Backbone as CSV, one residue per row, in Angstrom:
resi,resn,N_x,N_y,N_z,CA_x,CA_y,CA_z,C_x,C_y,C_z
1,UNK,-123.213,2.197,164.749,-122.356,1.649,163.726,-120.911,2.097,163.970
2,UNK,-120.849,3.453,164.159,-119.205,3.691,165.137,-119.057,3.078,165.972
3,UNK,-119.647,2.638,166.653,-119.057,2.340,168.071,-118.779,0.709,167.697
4,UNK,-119.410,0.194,166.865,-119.154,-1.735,166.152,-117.838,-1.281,165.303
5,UNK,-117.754,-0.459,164.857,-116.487,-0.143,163.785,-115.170,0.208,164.976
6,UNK,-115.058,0.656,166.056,-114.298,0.888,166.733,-114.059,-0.469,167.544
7,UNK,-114.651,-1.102,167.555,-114.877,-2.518,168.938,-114.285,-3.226,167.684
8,UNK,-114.308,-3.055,166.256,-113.867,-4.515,165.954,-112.287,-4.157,165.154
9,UNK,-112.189,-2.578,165.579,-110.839,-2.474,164.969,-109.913,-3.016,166.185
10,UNK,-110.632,-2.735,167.577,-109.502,-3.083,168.668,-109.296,-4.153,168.658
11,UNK,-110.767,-5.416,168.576,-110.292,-6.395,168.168,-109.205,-7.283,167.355
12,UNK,-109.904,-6.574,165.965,-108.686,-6.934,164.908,-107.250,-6.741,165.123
13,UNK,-106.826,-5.757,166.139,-106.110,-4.698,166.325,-105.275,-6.496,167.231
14,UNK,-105.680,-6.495,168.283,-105.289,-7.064,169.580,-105.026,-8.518,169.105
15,UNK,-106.253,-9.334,168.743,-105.755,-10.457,167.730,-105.385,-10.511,166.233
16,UNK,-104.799,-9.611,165.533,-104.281,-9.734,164.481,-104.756,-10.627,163.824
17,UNK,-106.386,-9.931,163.393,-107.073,-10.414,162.487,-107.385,-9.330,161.324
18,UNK,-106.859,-9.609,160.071,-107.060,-8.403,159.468,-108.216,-8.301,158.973
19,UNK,-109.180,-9.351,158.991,-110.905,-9.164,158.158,-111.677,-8.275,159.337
20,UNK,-111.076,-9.012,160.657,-112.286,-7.757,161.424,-111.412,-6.114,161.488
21,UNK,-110.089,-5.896,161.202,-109.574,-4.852,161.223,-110.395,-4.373,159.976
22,UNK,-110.397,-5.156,158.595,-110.854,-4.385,157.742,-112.611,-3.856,157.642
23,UNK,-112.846,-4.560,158.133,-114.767,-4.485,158.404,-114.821,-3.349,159.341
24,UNK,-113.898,-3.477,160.269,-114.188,-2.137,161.231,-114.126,-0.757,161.085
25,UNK,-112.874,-0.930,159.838,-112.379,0.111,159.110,-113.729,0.843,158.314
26,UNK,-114.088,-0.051,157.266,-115.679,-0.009,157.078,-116.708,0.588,157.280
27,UNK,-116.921,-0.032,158.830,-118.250,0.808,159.075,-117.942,1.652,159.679
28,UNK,-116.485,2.186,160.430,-116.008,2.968,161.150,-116.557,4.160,159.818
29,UNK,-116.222,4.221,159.323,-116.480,4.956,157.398,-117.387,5.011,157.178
30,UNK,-118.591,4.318,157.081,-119.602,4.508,156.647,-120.779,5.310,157.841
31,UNK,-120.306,4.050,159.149,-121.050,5.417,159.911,-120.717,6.846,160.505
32,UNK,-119.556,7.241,160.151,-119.135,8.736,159.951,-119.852,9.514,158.827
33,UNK,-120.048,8.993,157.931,-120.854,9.711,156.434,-122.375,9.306,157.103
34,UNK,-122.577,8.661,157.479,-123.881,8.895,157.576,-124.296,10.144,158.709
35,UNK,-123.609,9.987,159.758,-123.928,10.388,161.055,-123.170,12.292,160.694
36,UNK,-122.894,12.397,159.646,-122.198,13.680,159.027,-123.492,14.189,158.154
37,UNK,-124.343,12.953,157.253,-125.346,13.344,156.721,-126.824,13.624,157.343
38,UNK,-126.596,13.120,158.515,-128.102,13.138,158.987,-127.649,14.645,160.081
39,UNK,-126.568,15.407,160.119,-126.014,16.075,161.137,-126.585,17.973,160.446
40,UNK,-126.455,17.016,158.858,-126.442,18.280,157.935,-128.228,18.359,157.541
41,UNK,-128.802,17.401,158.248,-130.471,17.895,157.950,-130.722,17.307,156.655
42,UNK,-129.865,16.149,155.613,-130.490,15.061,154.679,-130.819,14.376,155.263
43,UNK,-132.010,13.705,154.995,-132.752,12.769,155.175,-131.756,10.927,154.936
44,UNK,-131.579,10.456,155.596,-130.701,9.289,155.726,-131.791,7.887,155.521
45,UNK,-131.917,7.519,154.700,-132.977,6.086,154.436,-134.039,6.655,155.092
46,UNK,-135.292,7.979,155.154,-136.243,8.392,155.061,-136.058,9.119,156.432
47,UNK,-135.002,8.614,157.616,-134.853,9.728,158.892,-134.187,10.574,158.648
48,UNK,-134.968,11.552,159.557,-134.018,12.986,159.605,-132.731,12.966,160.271
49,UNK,-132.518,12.306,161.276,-131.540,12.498,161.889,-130.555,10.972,162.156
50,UNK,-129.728,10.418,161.983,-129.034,9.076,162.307,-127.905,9.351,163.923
51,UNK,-128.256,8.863,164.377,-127.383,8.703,165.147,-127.484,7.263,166.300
């Protein structure tokens, strides 16, 4: 999910599209909290570990 959040900020980035800048922004965000929560040993949607 980082690595789709990074690919679609360059995108957005390069064609000055701000919906995929903002989506990338997104999951760039969301999969940091997750990949922070599964790092700390919570259980993430029933796995131990997300990455």
């Amino acid at each position: 999910m980082i690595i789709l959040g990074i690919i679609l900020l360059v995108i957005g980035f390069v064609a000055k599209i701000a919906i995929l800048w903002t989506i990338g922004v997104i999951l760039l965000i969301i999969g940091a909290v997750l990949w922070v929560l599964g790092s700390m040993g919570h259980a993430v949607r029933g796995r131990r570990h997300y990455w």
